[in-house]
Amino acid sequence: MTRTEAFAGLRCTECEEPTDADGGRCPACGGPLDPVYDLDAVDAAEVAAGAVDCLLPDAAPPSAGEGRTPLVAAEGVADEVDVDECYLKDEGRNPTGSFVDRGMTLAVGAAAARDDPEPLALAAAGDAAQSLAAYAGRADLRSYGFVPARAPTPVKAMVNVHGGEMRVAGGRYPDAVAGLDDLADYTSIQEFDTPYRHEGAKTIAHEVAADLGGPPDAVVVPVGTGELLVGVAKGFRERVDLGLADAVPDLLAVQPAGCAPVVEAHDADATAVEPTAHPDTIAGELEIPDPAGGSLALRTLDRHGGAAVAVGDADLQEGAVAATSTTGVEVGPAGGAAAAAAWERAADLDGTVVLVVPNSGFKTADVLRSHLMGQGV
Ligand SMILES: [Zn+2]
């Protein structure tokens, strides 16, 4: 790992102590770690333009061309929600079709710098297993992805094509997580076991603000593990800290009603997430009943006065189809949840609104196709 000039090490998000650790969790309390920077060593003009390499830990990670995804105007959604402008941040354009690639390059790069890191491993609803296989393949490292049986078929196929080992767990996401216990020794690339997955997601915020010439008024972020929300908020916060923006945009977190532990905890003013006992949603990538970043996501919403909303499966499918059919961007159920959240909270939104589309709808085409068939299409 080639450290950037500005990277000042890792700090615990729980006890706030700095650590000399090169990854993993806090040696003192087990909390998730977060990269910190010497902002005086950052080229603010570069960051203003959306070039944030100087504000990442690693100057030379194993890149496959992730990031720099387009911000696509969604005039139809803007009309429906009655806001001035609405854009889709299309994370489906990343190498393996999801935002996860942004952090995976950093996480795999950091792991590769360790002595004897193999195998790398994680459990995922789908996207992160595909992404790990891709970046581990690029770094010539052995990797395992544990996924639930319901993970999309194209995702499972690509884990193998990238050269990753795959273990398919019967049942749901927690069964995939439990499967990791079968490995005797491995480097965890799980979100928040590594400080670099959410760190990569922050680049979304920098790109959005650079493309718009300033932060939007509001950003709608689907929440599964919490990685995307925590990362995006950090990116907008960094722009404030660098004097590039006055404020973090209004944050609107969305989860499917059938698995909404962060929304429910936020509504209850709780500081920790109560796991969802019986998760059930068509949006498999958001069906994370006990998210690793649950507490951090709650703290992020509290810190910035963010809002949270749960949307039903029919609404998020309708959101995906409506956004896809009017923009050309292939929006899946997770991105559809963002569109449905904007409709649901239209009265609270104005100005410029950005919907983060976490992954490509192409991965889960069958889900949207069956929704249309249910309508007789
Ligand atoms: Zn700690």
CSV table of C-alpha atoms and ligand atoms in Angstrom, one decimal:
chain,number,residue,atom,x,y,z
A,1,MET,CA,0.0,0.0,0.0
A,2,THR,CA,1.4,3.3,-1.1
A,3,ARG,CA,0.2,5.8,1.5
A,4,THR,CA,-0.9,9.2,0.3
A,5,GLU,CA,0.7,12.3,1.8
A,6,ALA,CA,-2.5,13.3,3.6
A,7,PHE,CA,-3.4,9.9,5.1
A,8,ALA,CA,-2.8,10.2,8.8
A,9,GLY,CA,-3.8,6.8,10.0
A,10,LEU,CA,-6.9,5.1,11.5
A,11,ARG,CA,-9.1,6.2,14.3
A,12,CYS,CA,-11.8,4.2,16.2
A,13,THR,CA,-15.4,5.4,15.5
A,14,GLU,CA,-16.4,4.2,19.0
A,15,CYS,CA,-13.6,5.1,21.5
A,16,GLU,CA,-12.1,7.7,19.1
A,17,GLU,CA,-8.6,6.5,19.9
A,18,PRO,CA,-6.1,6.6,17.1
A,19,THR,CA,-4.4,3.2,16.3
A,20,ASP,CA,-1.3,2.0,14.6
A,21,ALA,CA,-3.2,-0.9,13.2
A,22,ASP,CA,-3.1,-1.2,9.4
A,23,GLY,CA,-6.7,-2.4,9.1
A,24,GLY,CA,-9.2,-4.6,10.9
A,25,ARG,CA,-11.1,-3.3,13.9
A,26,CYS,CA,-10.0,-1.2,16.9
A,27,PRO,CA,-7.5,-3.2,19.0
A,28,ALA,CA,-8.8,-1.5,22.2
A,29,CYS,CA,-12.6,-1.8,21.9
A,30,GLY,CA,-13.4,-3.7,18.7
A,31,GLY,CA,-15.2,-0.7,17.1
A,32,PRO,CA,-15.0,0.1,13.4
A,33,LEU,CA,-12.0,2.1,12.3
A,34,ASP,CA,-12.1,5.1,10.1
A,35,PRO,CA,-9.2,6.7,8.0
A,36,VAL,CA,-8.3,10.3,9.0
A,37,TYR,CA,-6.3,12.9,7.0
A,38,ASP,CA,-4.1,15.9,7.4
A,39,LEU,CA,-6.3,18.3,5.4
A,40,ASP,CA,-3.4,20.7,5.1
A,41,ALA,CA,-1.7,18.1,2.8
A,42,VAL,CA,-4.8,17.8,0.6
A,43,ASP,CA,-5.0,19.6,-2.8
A,44,ALA,CA,-8.4,21.3,-2.2
A,45,ALA,CA,-8.6,22.5,-5.8
A,46,GLU,CA,-8.3,18.9,-7.0
A,47,VAL,CA,-10.9,17.8,-4.6
A,48,ALA,CA,-13.2,20.6,-5.6
A,49,ALA,CA,-13.0,19.2,-9.2
A,50,GLY,CA,-13.9,15.7,-7.9
A,51,ALA,CA,-10.4,14.3,-8.1
A,52,VAL,CA,-10.1,12.8,-4.6
A,53,ASP,CA,-7.1,10.4,-4.9
A,54,CYS,CA,-5.2,12.7,-2.6
A,55,LEU,CA,-8.0,12.2,0.0
A,56,LEU,CA,-7.8,8.4,0.1
A,57,PRO,CA,-5.4,6.2,2.0
A,58,ASP,CA,-3.7,4.4,-0.9
A,59,ALA,CA,-2.1,6.2,-3.8
A,60,ALA,CA,-1.9,3.0,-5.9
A,61,PRO,CA,-4.7,0.5,-5.1
A,62,PRO,CA,-5.5,-2.4,-7.6
A,63,SER,CA,-7.8,-0.3,-9.7
A,64,ALA,CA,-10.2,-1.6,-12.4
A,65,GLY,CA,-11.4,1.8,-13.3
A,66,GLU,CA,-14.0,2.2,-10.5
A,67,GLY,CA,-15.7,5.5,-9.8
A,68,ARG,CA,-16.3,8.6,-11.9
A,69,THR,CA,-19.8,7.3,-12.6
A,70,PRO,CA,-22.2,9.6,-14.4
A,71,LEU,CA,-24.9,11.8,-12.8
A,72,VAL,CA,-27.9,11.3,-15.1
A,73,ALA,CA,-30.7,13.8,-15.1
A,74,ALA,CA,-34.1,12.2,-14.2
A,75,GLU,CA,-36.6,14.9,-15.4
A,76,GLY,CA,-39.5,12.5,-15.0
A,77,VAL,CA,-38.7,11.8,-11.4
A,78,ALA,CA,-38.2,15.6,-10.7
A,79,ASP,CA,-41.7,16.3,-12.1
A,80,GLU,CA,-43.3,13.5,-10.1
A,81,VAL,CA,-41.6,14.7,-6.9
A,82,ASP,CA,-42.1,18.3,-7.8
A,83,VAL,CA,-38.4,19.5,-7.3
A,84,ASP,CA,-36.3,21.7,-9.5
A,85,GLU,CA,-33.9,18.9,-10.5
A,86,CYS,CA,-33.4,15.3,-9.8
A,87,TYR,CA,-30.3,13.2,-10.8
A,88,LEU,CA,-29.4,9.5,-10.6
A,89,LYS,CA,-25.9,8.8,-9.4
A,90,ASP,CA,-25.5,5.6,-11.5
A,91,GLU,CA,-23.2,3.3,-9.6
A,92,GLY,CA,-24.1,0.4,-11.9
A,93,ARG,CA,-21.4,1.7,-14.2
A,94,ASN,CA,-18.6,0.5,-11.9
A,95,PRO,CA,-16.6,-2.5,-13.1
A,96,THR,CA,-18.7,-5.1,-11.3
A,97,GLY,CA,-21.9,-3.1,-11.4
A,98,SER,CA,-22.0,-1.7,-7.9
A,99,PHE,CA,-20.7,1.1,-5.7
A,100,VAL,CA,-18.9,-1.5,-3.6
A,101,ASP,CA,-16.0,-1.5,-6.1
A,102,ARG,CA,-15.0,2.0,-4.9
A,103,GLY,CA,-14.1,0.6,-1.4
A,104,MET,CA,-13.1,-2.9,-2.5
A,105,THR,CA,-10.1,-1.6,-4.4
A,106,LEU,CA,-8.8,0.1,-1.2
A,107,ALA,CA,-9.7,-2.9,1.0
A,108,VAL,CA,-8.0,-5.4,-1.2
A,109,GLY,CA,-5.0,-3.1,-1.7
A,110,ALA,CA,-4.5,-2.8,2.0
A,111,ALA,CA,-4.9,-6.5,2.5
A,112,ALA,CA,-2.4,-7.3,-0.2
A,113,ALA,CA,0.2,-5.2,1.6
A,114,ARG,CA,0.0,-7.5,4.7
A,115,ASP,CA,2.2,-10.6,5.2
A,116,ASP,CA,0.4,-13.7,4.2
A,117,PRO,CA,-3.2,-12.2,3.9
A,118,GLU,CA,-4.8,-15.2,2.0
A,119,PRO,CA,-7.5,-16.0,1.8
A,120,LEU,CA,-9.5,-12.8,1.7
A,121,ALA,CA,-13.1,-13.5,2.6
A,122,LEU,CA,-16.5,-11.9,3.3
A,123,ALA,CA,-20.2,-12.6,3.3
A,124,ALA,CA,-22.5,-10.6,1.1
A,125,ALA,CA,-26.0,-10.4,-0.2
A,126,GLY,CA,-24.3,-10.5,-3.6
A,127,ASP,CA,-22.6,-7.4,-4.9
A,128,ALA,CA,-19.6,-7.4,-2.5
A,129,ALA,CA,-18.8,-11.1,-3.2
A,130,GLN,CA,-18.7,-10.2,-6.9
A,131,SER,CA,-16.5,-7.2,-6.3
A,132,LEU,CA,-14.1,-9.0,-3.9
A,133,ALA,CA,-13.6,-11.8,-6.5
A,134,ALA,CA,-12.8,-9.2,-9.1
A,135,TYR,CA,-10.3,-7.2,-7.1
A,136,ALA,CA,-8.7,-10.2,-5.5
A,137,GLY,CA,-8.3,-11.6,-8.9
A,138,ARG,CA,-6.6,-8.4,-10.1
A,139,ALA,CA,-4.3,-8.5,-7.1
A,140,ASP,CA,-3.6,-12.2,-7.6
A,141,LEU,CA,-5.0,-13.2,-4.2
A,142,ARG,CA,-7.2,-16.1,-3.2
A,143,SER,CA,-10.7,-15.1,-2.0
A,144,TYR,CA,-13.9,-16.5,-0.7
A,145,GLY,CA,-17.4,-15.0,-1.1
A,146,PHE,CA,-20.2,-16.4,1.1
A,147,VAL,CA,-23.6,-15.6,-0.4
A,148,PRO,CA,-27.2,-16.7,0.3
A,149,ALA,CA,-28.9,-19.0,-2.2
A,150,ARG,CA,-31.1,-16.1,-3.2
A,151,ALA,CA,-28.2,-14.0,-4.5
A,152,PRO,CA,-28.8,-13.1,-8.1
A,153,THR,CA,-27.6,-15.7,-10.6
A,154,PRO,CA,-25.4,-13.3,-12.7
A,155,VAL,CA,-23.6,-12.2,-9.5
A,156,LYS,CA,-22.9,-15.8,-8.5
A,157,ALA,CA,-21.7,-16.6,-12.0
A,158,MET,CA,-19.3,-13.7,-12.0
A,159,VAL,CA,-17.8,-14.6,-8.7
A,160,ASN,CA,-16.5,-17.8,-10.3
A,161,VAL,CA,-15.6,-16.1,-13.6
A,162,HIS,CA,-13.4,-13.6,-11.7
A,163,GLY,CA,-11.7,-16.6,-10.1
A,164,GLY,CA,-13.1,-16.3,-6.6
A,165,GLU,CA,-14.2,-19.2,-4.5
A,166,MET,CA,-17.9,-19.2,-3.6
A,167,ARG,CA,-19.9,-20.8,-0.9
A,168,VAL,CA,-23.6,-20.6,-1.3
A,169,ALA,CA,-25.5,-20.8,2.1
A,170,GLY,CA,-29.0,-22.1,2.2
A,171,GLY,CA,-31.3,-19.4,3.6
A,172,ARG,CA,-30.6,-15.8,3.9
A,173,TYR,CA,-27.8,-13.2,4.5
A,174,PRO,CA,-27.2,-14.2,8.2
A,175,ASP,CA,-26.6,-17.8,7.1
A,176,ALA,CA,-23.9,-16.6,4.6
A,177,VAL,CA,-22.3,-14.6,7.5
A,178,ALA,CA,-22.4,-17.7,9.7
A,179,GLY,CA,-20.7,-19.7,6.9
A,180,LEU,CA,-17.5,-17.6,7.5
A,181,ASP,CA,-17.0,-19.6,10.7
A,182,ASP,CA,-16.0,-22.6,8.5
A,183,LEU,CA,-12.8,-20.8,7.4
A,184,ALA,CA,-10.0,-21.4,9.9
A,185,ASP,CA,-8.0,-18.2,9.1
A,186,TYR,CA,-8.6,-15.4,6.7
A,187,THR,CA,-8.4,-11.6,6.2
A,188,SER,CA,-11.9,-10.2,6.6
A,189,ILE,CA,-13.0,-7.8,3.8
A,190,GLN,CA,-16.4,-7.4,5.5
A,191,GLU,CA,-17.7,-3.9,5.6
A,192,PHE,CA,-16.5,-2.2,8.9
A,193,ASP,CA,-14.2,-5.1,9.6
A,194,THR,CA,-12.0,-3.1,7.2
A,195,PRO,CA,-11.9,0.7,7.4
A,196,TYR,CA,-11.6,1.0,3.7
A,197,ARG,CA,-15.0,-0.2,2.3
A,198,HIS,CA,-17.1,2.8,3.5
A,199,GLU,CA,-14.1,5.0,2.8
A,200,GLY,CA,-14.4,4.3,-0.9
A,201,ALA,CA,-18.1,5.1,-0.9
A,202,LYS,CA,-17.3,8.7,0.2
A,203,THR,CA,-16.0,9.4,-3.3
A,204,ILE,CA,-19.6,9.3,-4.5
A,205,ALA,CA,-20.3,12.5,-2.5
A,206,HIS,CA,-17.2,14.3,-3.9
A,207,GLU,CA,-18.1,13.4,-7.5
A,208,VAL,CA,-21.7,14.5,-7.1
A,209,ALA,CA,-20.8,17.9,-5.6
A,210,ALA,CA,-18.1,18.5,-8.2
A,211,ASP,CA,-20.5,17.7,-11.1
A,212,LEU,CA,-23.2,19.9,-9.7
A,213,GLY,CA,-20.8,22.8,-8.8
A,214,GLY,CA,-21.8,22.3,-5.1
A,215,PRO,CA,-23.6,19.8,-2.9
A,216,PRO,CA,-27.3,19.0,-3.8
A,217,ASP,CA,-30.0,20.1,-1.5
A,218,ALA,CA,-30.8,16.5,-0.6
A,219,VAL,CA,-29.4,13.0,-1.3
A,220,VAL,CA,-31.4,9.8,-1.0
A,221,VAL,CA,-29.4,6.8,0.1
A,222,PRO,CA,-30.5,3.2,0.2
A,223,VAL,CA,-29.3,1.4,3.4
A,224,GLY,CA,-28.3,-2.2,3.6
A,225,THR,CA,-25.2,-2.7,5.7
A,226,GLY,CA,-24.8,1.1,6.3
A,227,GLU,CA,-21.6,1.3,4.3
A,228,LEU,CA,-23.1,3.6,1.6
A,229,LEU,CA,-24.8,6.1,3.9
A,230,VAL,CA,-21.8,6.3,6.3
A,231,GLY,CA,-19.4,6.8,3.3
A,232,VAL,CA,-21.5,9.3,1.4
A,233,ALA,CA,-22.1,11.5,4.5
A,234,LYS,CA,-18.3,11.5,5.2
A,235,GLY,CA,-17.5,12.7,1.7
A,236,PHE,CA,-19.9,15.6,2.0
A,237,ARG,CA,-18.6,16.4,5.5
A,238,GLU,CA,-15.0,16.5,4.1
A,239,ARG,CA,-16.1,19.2,1.6
A,240,VAL,CA,-17.3,21.3,4.5
A,241,ASP,CA,-14.1,20.7,6.4
A,242,LEU,CA,-12.1,21.7,3.3
A,243,GLY,CA,-14.1,24.9,2.9
A,244,LEU,CA,-15.6,23.7,-0.4
A,245,ALA,CA,-19.2,23.7,0.9
A,246,ASP,CA,-21.3,25.3,3.6
A,247,ALA,CA,-23.3,22.3,4.7
A,248,VAL,CA,-23.9,18.6,4.3
A,249,PRO,CA,-27.1,18.0,2.1
A,250,ASP,CA,-30.2,16.7,3.7
A,251,LEU,CA,-29.8,13.0,4.0
A,252,LEU,CA,-32.8,10.7,3.4
A,253,ALA,CA,-32.0,7.0,4.2
A,254,VAL,CA,-34.3,4.4,2.8
A,255,GLN,CA,-34.8,0.7,3.5
A,256,PRO,CA,-37.4,-1.8,2.4
A,257,ALA,CA,-40.3,-2.1,4.8
A,258,GLY,CA,-39.7,-5.9,5.1
A,259,CYS,CA,-36.2,-5.3,6.5
A,260,ALA,CA,-35.8,-1.8,7.9
A,261,PRO,CA,-33.9,-2.1,11.2
A,262,VAL,CA,-32.1,1.3,10.8
A,263,VAL,CA,-35.3,3.2,9.9
A,264,GLU,CA,-37.1,1.6,12.9
A,265,ALA,CA,-34.3,2.4,15.3
A,266,HIS,CA,-34.2,6.0,14.0
A,267,ASP,CA,-37.9,6.4,14.4
A,268,ALA,CA,-37.6,5.1,18.0
A,269,ASP,CA,-34.7,7.4,18.8
A,270,ALA,CA,-32.6,4.4,19.6
A,271,THR,CA,-28.7,4.4,19.5
A,272,ALA,CA,-28.4,0.8,18.4
A,273,VAL,CA,-30.2,-1.3,15.9
A,274,GLU,CA,-32.5,-4.1,16.9
A,275,PRO,CA,-32.1,-6.9,14.3
A,276,THR,CA,-35.1,-7.6,12.1
A,277,ALA,CA,-36.4,-11.1,13.3
A,278,HIS,CA,-38.1,-12.1,10.1
A,279,PRO,CA,-36.7,-10.1,7.1
A,280,ASP,CA,-38.7,-10.4,3.9
A,281,THR,CA,-38.2,-8.2,0.9
A,282,ILE,CA,-37.8,-8.6,-2.8
A,283,ALA,CA,-34.8,-6.2,-2.6
A,284,GLY,CA,-32.3,-8.9,-1.7
A,285,GLU,CA,-29.3,-6.5,-1.7
A,286,LEU,CA,-31.0,-4.5,1.1
A,287,GLU,CA,-32.1,-7.5,3.1
A,288,ILE,CA,-29.5,-7.1,5.9
A,289,PRO,CA,-31.4,-7.8,9.2
A,290,ASP,CA,-28.5,-6.9,11.5
A,291,PRO,CA,-26.3,-4.4,9.6
A,292,ALA,CA,-22.6,-4.1,10.6
A,293,GLY,CA,-22.9,-0.4,10.2
A,294,GLY,CA,-26.2,0.0,11.9
A,295,SER,CA,-25.1,2.1,14.8
A,296,LEU,CA,-22.8,4.2,12.6
A,297,ALA,CA,-25.7,4.8,10.2
A,298,LEU,CA,-27.9,5.9,13.1
A,299,ARG,CA,-25.2,8.2,14.4
A,300,THR,CA,-24.7,9.6,10.9
A,301,LEU,CA,-28.4,10.5,10.6
A,302,ASP,CA,-28.5,12.0,14.1
A,303,ARG,CA,-25.3,14.1,13.4
A,304,HIS,CA,-26.8,15.6,10.3
A,305,GLY,CA,-30.5,15.7,11.1
A,306,GLY,CA,-31.2,13.2,8.5
A,307,ALA,CA,-34.5,11.4,7.9
A,308,ALA,CA,-35.3,7.8,7.3
A,309,VAL,CA,-38.2,6.1,5.5
A,310,ALA,CA,-39.3,2.5,4.7
A,311,VAL,CA,-40.9,1.7,1.4
A,312,GLY,CA,-42.9,-1.3,0.4
A,313,ASP,CA,-41.7,-3.9,-2.2
A,314,ALA,CA,-44.4,-2.9,-4.7
A,315,ASP,CA,-43.3,0.8,-4.4
A,316,LEU,CA,-39.6,0.1,-4.8
A,317,GLN,CA,-40.2,-2.1,-7.8
A,318,GLU,CA,-42.4,0.6,-9.3
A,319,GLY,CA,-39.7,3.1,-8.5
A,320,ALA,CA,-37.1,1.0,-10.3
A,321,VAL,CA,-39.3,0.5,-13.4
A,322,ALA,CA,-40.3,4.2,-13.6
A,323,ALA,CA,-36.7,5.4,-13.2
A,324,THR,CA,-35.4,2.9,-15.7
A,325,SER,CA,-38.1,3.5,-18.3
A,326,THR,CA,-37.7,7.3,-18.2
A,327,THR,CA,-33.9,7.7,-17.9
A,328,GLY,CA,-32.3,4.8,-19.7
A,329,VAL,CA,-30.3,4.0,-16.5
A,330,GLU,CA,-30.9,0.4,-15.5
A,331,VAL,CA,-32.1,0.9,-11.9
A,332,GLY,CA,-32.6,-2.2,-9.7
A,333,PRO,CA,-34.7,-2.6,-6.6
A,334,ALA,CA,-32.2,-0.8,-4.3
A,335,GLY,CA,-32.2,2.3,-6.6
A,336,GLY,CA,-35.9,1.9,-7.0
A,337,ALA,CA,-36.2,2.2,-3.2
A,338,ALA,CA,-34.5,5.6,-3.5
A,339,ALA,CA,-37.0,6.7,-6.1
A,340,ALA,CA,-39.9,5.4,-4.0
A,341,ALA,CA,-38.5,7.3,-0.9
A,342,ALA,CA,-38.4,10.5,-2.9
A,343,TRP,CA,-42.1,10.1,-3.8
A,344,GLU,CA,-43.0,9.2,-0.3
A,345,ARG,CA,-41.2,12.2,1.2
A,346,ALA,CA,-41.9,14.6,-1.8
A,347,ALA,CA,-43.4,17.2,0.6
A,348,ASP,CA,-40.0,17.5,2.4
A,349,LEU,CA,-37.9,17.8,-0.7
A,350,ASP,CA,-37.1,20.8,-2.9
A,351,GLY,CA,-34.3,22.2,-5.0
A,352,THR,CA,-31.8,19.6,-6.4
A,353,VAL,CA,-32.2,16.0,-5.3
A,354,VAL,CA,-29.8,13.2,-6.0
A,355,LEU,CA,-30.8,9.5,-5.8
A,356,VAL,CA,-27.9,7.2,-5.3
A,357,VAL,CA,-28.5,4.1,-7.4
A,358,PRO,CA,-26.2,1.6,-5.7
A,359,ASN,CA,-26.0,-1.1,-8.4
A,360,SER,CA,-27.1,-2.1,-11.8
A,361,GLY,CA,-30.7,-3.3,-12.4
A,362,PHE,CA,-29.2,-5.7,-15.0
A,363,LYS,CA,-28.2,-8.0,-12.1
A,364,THR,CA,-31.8,-8.5,-11.0
A,365,ALA,CA,-33.7,-8.1,-14.2
A,366,ASP,CA,-35.9,-11.1,-13.3
A,367,VAL,CA,-37.2,-9.2,-10.2
A,368,LEU,CA,-38.4,-6.3,-12.3
A,369,ARG,CA,-39.6,-8.5,-15.1
A,370,SER,CA,-41.8,-10.5,-12.7
A,371,HIS,CA,-43.1,-7.2,-11.3
A,372,LEU,CA,-44.2,-6.2,-14.8
A,373,MET,CA,-45.7,-9.6,-15.5
A,374,GLY,CA,-47.8,-9.2,-12.3
A,375,GLN,CA,-49.2,-6.1,-14.0
A,376,GLY,CA,-50.0,-8.0,-17.2
A,377,VAL,CA,-47.1,-6.6,-19.2
B,1,ZN,ZN,-12.0,1.7,19.9
